[in-house]
Tab-separated table of C-alpha atoms in Angstrom:
chain	number	residue	atom	x	y	z
M	310	MET	CA	18.897	13.535	-51.254
M	311	LYS	CA	21.541	15.728	-52.390
M	312	ILE	CA	23.507	15.353	-49.279
M	313	MET	CA	23.122	11.308	-49.788
M	314	ASN	CA	24.065	11.715	-53.483
M	315	ARG	CA	27.232	13.631	-52.940
M	316	ARG	CA	28.570	11.188	-49.868
M	317	LEU	CA	27.937	8.282	-52.259
M	318	ARG	CA	29.985	9.850	-54.797
M	319	GLN	CA	32.787	10.236	-52.399
M	320	TYR	CA	32.557	6.935	-51.371
M	321	ARG	CA	32.733	5.600	-54.721
M	322	ALA	CA	35.926	7.489	-55.472
M	323	PHE	CA	37.737	5.515	-52.643
M	324	ILE	CA	36.804	2.316	-54.408
M	325	PHE	CA	38.925	0.603	-57.139
M	326	PRO	CA	36.710	-0.474	-60.081
M	327	SER	CA	36.312	-4.217	-59.979
M	328	SER	CA	38.502	-4.584	-63.391
M	329	VAL	CA	41.656	-2.543	-61.647
M	330	LEU	CA	41.070	-4.751	-58.457
M	331	ILE	CA	41.102	-8.557	-60.546
M	332	VAL	CA	44.215	-6.884	-62.362
M	333	LEU	CA	45.861	-6.151	-59.105
M	334	CYS	CA	45.128	-9.710	-57.618
M	335	LEU	CA	46.457	-11.549	-60.476
M	336	LEU	CA	49.666	-9.285	-60.435
M	337	TYR	CA	50.095	-10.097	-56.607
M	338	LEU	CA	49.254	-13.791	-57.306
M	339	GLY	CA	51.584	-14.090	-60.155
M	340	VAL	CA	54.591	-12.642	-57.884
M	341	GLN	CA	53.925	-14.786	-55.042
M	342	GLY	CA	53.883	-17.625	-57.329
M	343	ILE	CA	57.151	-17.418	-59.212
M	344	GLN	CA	59.061	-20.632	-58.814
M	345	TRP	CA	62.591	-20.932	-59.675
M	346	ASP	CA	63.367	-24.630	-61.141
M	347	VAL	CA	66.792	-26.112	-59.881
M	348	ASN	CA	68.788	-27.470	-62.784
M	349	THR	CA	70.106	-30.574	-61.552
M	350	ALA	CA	72.875	-30.548	-64.231
M	351	ALA	CA	74.261	-27.402	-62.938
M	352	LEU	CA	73.588	-28.414	-59.379
M	353	ALA	CA	75.856	-31.579	-60.070
M	354	LYS	CA	78.462	-29.277	-61.630
M	355	MET	CA	78.851	-27.285	-58.334
M	356	ILE	CA	78.903	-30.319	-56.237
M	357	GLN	CA	81.439	-31.933	-58.321
M	358	TYR	CA	83.581	-28.790	-58.054
M	359	PHE	CA	83.061	-28.859	-54.099
M	360	ASP	CA	84.548	-32.333	-54.176
M	361	ALA	CA	87.610	-31.873	-56.351
M	362	ASN	CA	88.485	-28.419	-54.680
M	363	VAL	CA	87.089	-28.367	-51.217
M	364	GLN	CA	86.900	-31.908	-49.915
M	365	PRO	CA	89.457	-31.447	-46.755
M	366	ARG	CA	92.890	-33.385	-47.241
M	367	THR	CA	92.666	-35.066	-43.982
M	368	LYS	CA	91.384	-38.622	-45.201
M	369	SER	CA	89.254	-39.616	-47.842
M	370	ASP	CA	85.439	-39.161	-47.093
M	371	VAL	CA	85.770	-36.914	-44.159
M	372	GLN	CA	82.774	-34.872	-43.433
M	373	TYR	CA	82.007	-31.486	-43.809
M	374	ALA	CA	79.067	-28.711	-44.783
M	375	ILE	CA	79.493	-25.759	-46.822
M	376	ALA	CA	76.948	-23.016	-47.860
M	377	ILE	CA	77.456	-20.833	-50.658
M	378	ARG	CA	75.838	-17.763	-51.938
M	379	VAL	CA	75.802	-17.569	-55.803
M	380	PRO	CA	73.553	-15.690	-58.639
M	381	GLN	CA	70.575	-17.468	-59.681
M	382	ASP	CA	71.944	-18.558	-62.909
M	383	GLN	CA	74.306	-20.923	-60.827
M	384	CYS	CA	71.558	-22.999	-59.879
M	385	THR	CA	69.364	-22.797	-62.987
M	386	GLN	CA	71.458	-22.626	-65.883
M	387	GLU	CA	73.752	-25.873	-66.773
M	388	GLY	CA	76.111	-23.551	-68.625
M	389	SER	CA	77.084	-21.405	-65.577
M	390	ASP	CA	80.714	-21.665	-64.335
M	391	ILE	CA	81.028	-21.829	-60.626
M	392	GLN	CA	84.523	-20.554	-60.861
M	393	THR	CA	83.204	-17.173	-61.935
M	394	VAL	CA	81.893	-16.614	-58.496
M	395	PHE	CA	84.091	-19.074	-56.313
M	396	SER	CA	87.557	-19.431	-57.600
M	397	LYS	CA	89.878	-22.110	-57.414
M	398	GLN	CA	92.095	-20.025	-55.310
M	399	ASP	CA	89.217	-18.953	-53.078
M	400	ALA	CA	88.463	-23.062	-52.788
M	401	GLU	CA	91.641	-23.597	-52.018
M	402	HIS	CA	91.847	-21.435	-49.040
M	403	VAL	CA	88.358	-22.888	-47.718
M	404	ARG	CA	89.742	-26.385	-48.289
M	405	ASN	CA	92.903	-25.228	-46.250
M	406	CYS	CA	90.616	-23.936	-43.382
M	407	LEU	CA	88.704	-27.222	-43.070
M	408	THR	CA	91.933	-29.355	-43.409
M	409	ASN	CA	93.274	-27.346	-40.420
M	410	GLY	CA	90.413	-27.955	-38.376
M	411	GLU	CA	89.228	-24.060	-38.768
M	412	LYS	CA	85.945	-22.466	-39.699
M	413	CYS	CA	85.136	-20.374	-42.745
M	414	VAL	CA	82.601	-17.691	-42.198
M	415	LEU	CA	82.769	-15.457	-45.068
M	416	CYS	CA	86.495	-15.979	-45.230
M	417	THR	CA	86.848	-15.280	-49.095
M	418	PRO	CA	87.054	-11.635	-50.498
M	419	SER	CA	83.685	-12.265	-51.979
M	420	LYS	CA	82.244	-13.034	-48.705
M	421	ASN	CA	79.782	-15.882	-50.244
M	422	VAL	CA	81.098	-19.055	-48.279
M	423	ILE	CA	80.575	-20.324	-44.740
M	424	ALA	CA	82.320	-23.783	-44.343
M	425	ALA	CA	82.938	-26.159	-41.149
M	426	ARG	CA	84.087	-29.743	-39.989
M	427	PRO	CA	82.559	-31.619	-37.196
M	428	THR	CA	83.950	-30.323	-33.645
M	429	ASN	CA	86.439	-32.514	-31.750
M	430	THR	CA	85.276	-30.968	-28.380
M	431	LYS	CA	82.829	-32.927	-26.275
M	432	PRO	CA	79.940	-33.116	-26.938
M	433	LYS	CA	81.038	-33.293	-30.521
M	434	GLU	CA	78.933	-30.522	-32.666
M	435	HIS	CA	77.985	-31.919	-36.259
M	436	ALA	CA	79.222	-29.686	-39.065
M	437	GLU	CA	75.645	-28.512	-40.293
M	438	HIS	CA	74.841	-27.741	-36.659
M	439	VAL	CA	77.920	-25.384	-36.269
M	440	LEU	CA	76.923	-23.446	-39.503
M	441	LEU	CA	73.070	-23.180	-38.510
M	442	TYR	CA	73.527	-22.139	-35.099
M	443	PRO	CA	73.410	-20.240	-32.726
M	444	LEU	CA	69.854	-19.058	-34.084
M	445	GLY	CA	70.279	-15.344	-35.145
M	446	ASN	CA	73.859	-14.938	-34.943
M	447	SER	CA	74.894	-18.178	-36.922
M	448	PRO	CA	77.578	-18.318	-39.789
M	449	MET	CA	74.472	-18.916	-41.840
M	450	ASP	CA	72.713	-15.838	-40.660
M	451	LYS	CA	75.780	-13.928	-41.718
M	452	LEU	CA	75.677	-15.656	-45.061
M	453	LEU	CA	71.916	-14.658	-45.553
M	454	ALA	CA	72.549	-11.252	-44.728
M	455	GLN	CA	74.586	-10.782	-47.980
M	456	SER	CA	71.953	-12.466	-49.800
M	457	ASP	CA	69.082	-11.057	-51.983
M	458	GLN	CA	66.177	-12.567	-53.877
M	459	ASP	CA	68.119	-12.697	-57.314
M	460	SER	CA	70.514	-15.233	-55.346
M	461	CYS	CA	70.559	-18.811	-54.620
M	462	VAL	CA	71.769	-20.431	-51.431
M	463	VAL	CA	73.190	-23.879	-51.567
M	464	PHE	CA	73.867	-25.543	-48.139
M	465	TYR	CA	75.864	-28.731	-49.011
M	466	SER	CA	76.627	-31.862	-46.518
M	467	TYR	CA	78.985	-34.313	-47.731
M	468	ILE	CA	77.251	-36.901	-45.453
M	469	SER	CA	73.711	-36.595	-44.988
M	470	PRO	CA	72.458	-35.293	-41.775
M	471	CYS	CA	72.400	-38.325	-39.402
M	472	VAL	CA	68.640	-39.165	-37.930
M	473	SER	CA	69.549	-39.660	-34.291
M	474	LYS	CA	71.484	-36.533	-34.120
M	475	CYS	CA	70.580	-33.955	-36.404
M	476	ILE	CA	66.946	-34.876	-37.043
M	477	GLN	CA	65.397	-36.608	-34.012
M	478	SER	CA	67.751	-35.457	-30.855
M	479	LYS	CA	66.719	-31.863	-29.043
M	480	ASP	CA	69.537	-31.039	-30.783
M	481	ASN	CA	68.457	-31.301	-34.410
M	482	ILE	CA	69.091	-28.960	-37.117
M	483	LEU	CA	65.539	-28.561	-38.080
M	484	ARG	CA	65.147	-25.363	-36.054
M	485	GLY	CA	68.342	-24.090	-38.004
M	486	ILE	CA	66.932	-24.980	-41.455
M	487	SER	CA	63.611	-23.052	-40.612
M	488	ASN	CA	65.220	-19.884	-39.298
M	489	TRP	CA	67.137	-20.145	-42.723
M	490	ILE	CA	64.044	-20.249	-44.682
M	491	ASN	CA	62.160	-17.692	-42.253
M	492	VAL	CA	65.200	-15.180	-42.845
M	493	ARG	CA	65.189	-15.693	-46.319
M	494	THR	CA	61.787	-15.961	-47.958
M	495	ASP	CA	62.763	-14.987	-51.547
M	496	GLY	CA	65.298	-16.597	-53.950
M	497	ILE	CA	66.299	-20.006	-54.111
M	498	ASN	CA	67.310	-22.203	-51.159
M	499	VAL	CA	68.582	-25.720	-51.884
M	500	PHE	CA	70.129	-28.432	-49.021
M	501	VAL	CA	72.036	-31.205	-51.001
M	502	PHE	CA	74.085	-34.296	-49.546
M	503	GLU	CA	76.201	-36.854	-51.287
M	504	LYS	CA	76.935	-39.890	-49.223
M	505	ILE	CA	74.530	-41.241	-46.651
M	506	TRP	CA	75.482	-41.930	-43.078
M	507	HIS	CA	76.742	-45.599	-42.987
M	508	LYS	CA	74.700	-46.016	-39.693
M	509	ASP	CA	71.328	-44.501	-41.456
M	510	ILE	CA	71.544	-46.898	-44.522
M	511	TRP	CA	69.128	-49.472	-42.953
M	512	ARG	CA	66.690	-47.190	-41.080
M	513	LYS	CA	63.332	-47.645	-41.634
M	514	ASP	CA	62.665	-44.254	-41.028
M	515	LEU	CA	64.985	-42.440	-43.068
M	516	LYS	CA	62.409	-41.818	-45.688
M	517	ASN	CA	60.231	-40.085	-43.090
M	518	ASP	CA	63.328	-38.117	-41.661
M	519	PHE	CA	64.146	-36.735	-45.322
M	520	GLN	CA	60.641	-35.538	-45.483
M	521	LYS	CA	61.090	-33.615	-42.721
M	522	ILE	CA	63.839	-31.574	-44.203
M	523	ASP	CA	62.230	-31.419	-47.535
M	524	GLU	CA	58.961	-29.918	-45.968
M	525	LYS	CA	61.292	-26.936	-44.758
M	526	VAL	CA	63.630	-26.603	-47.805
M	527	PRO	CA	64.035	-28.335	-51.207
M	528	PHE	CA	66.226	-31.312	-50.470
M	529	TYR	CA	68.507	-32.864	-53.068
M	530	ARG	CA	71.044	-35.653	-53.500
M	531	CYS	CA	74.124	-35.730	-55.767
M	532	ASN	CA	76.138	-38.734	-55.971
M	533	LYS	CA	78.931	-39.777	-58.371
M	534	THR	CA	78.330	-42.972	-60.007
M	535	GLY	CA	80.791	-42.680	-63.073
M	536	VAL	CA	79.621	-38.998	-63.410
M	537	MET	CA	77.887	-36.800	-60.769
M	538	GLY	CA	74.235	-36.734	-60.969
M	539	CYS	CA	71.714	-35.026	-58.745
M	540	LYS	CA	67.775	-35.676	-57.998
M	541	LYS	CA	65.299	-34.043	-55.557
M	542	CYS	CA	64.526	-36.383	-52.843
M	543	VAL	CA	60.893	-35.817	-52.240
M	544	GLU	CA	58.035	-35.328	-55.309
M	545	ASN	CA	54.559	-35.581	-54.705
M	546	ASN	CA	55.070	-36.804	-50.991
M	547	LYS	CA	57.153	-39.496	-51.956
M	548	VAL	CA	60.963	-40.127	-51.617
M	549	GLU	CA	63.064	-40.731	-54.504
M	550	PRO	CA	65.098	-44.199	-54.311
M	551	PHE	CA	67.995	-42.403	-55.492
M	552	CYS	CA	68.225	-40.576	-52.461
M	553	LEU	CA	68.111	-43.713	-49.989
M	554	LEU	CA	70.648	-46.037	-51.884
M	555	ASN	CA	74.224	-46.656	-50.670
């Protein structure tokens, strides 16, 4: 009996009191449940800045994609100033690269930006695909290697990912987006577009395909109708009409 009691005391020594276990569980759930709300006004300021300072000069409404790593407050606080982390000089350099048909892979001193236009080679590669592939060694992978959980990664495509090529084809960007989110499980991740690809405006399945993107990463639209405004495209499994209007 003495031996059994001694062994029981030794066993209990390795068991946390139930109150401690409860606290640990709550702390764990609290950490896991942390969510950062994107401030759409802050996002609108960022996209307006891209429009004014990064849009290639080749012609109006030319397609390009850019991804940037910034401190969280650039995505959560309306009063933040994108120029503190992406100066007009750096933006001009990225714009010149794009205008000349060149790809930017961490091409600024702060190494927080990647950008590309669609390729002219056949078969043409769309700008979003250029930044997200090849998996494991893409420009996006290189950008993510510089990020941490205290940052926000914004992927912006001037024109929405086209349904036939970017979402429904075997060469779609969904695996690239999954790779991005799998690599970067912490911090804020945002996918934004501005204009709808003109051939997709009347597609009945556009809602479903936008939902496929939002299932992987929070999906937003920013559009200028007088002033730049942004909205999340999917809420409670419903697509926001703002994201579907021409």
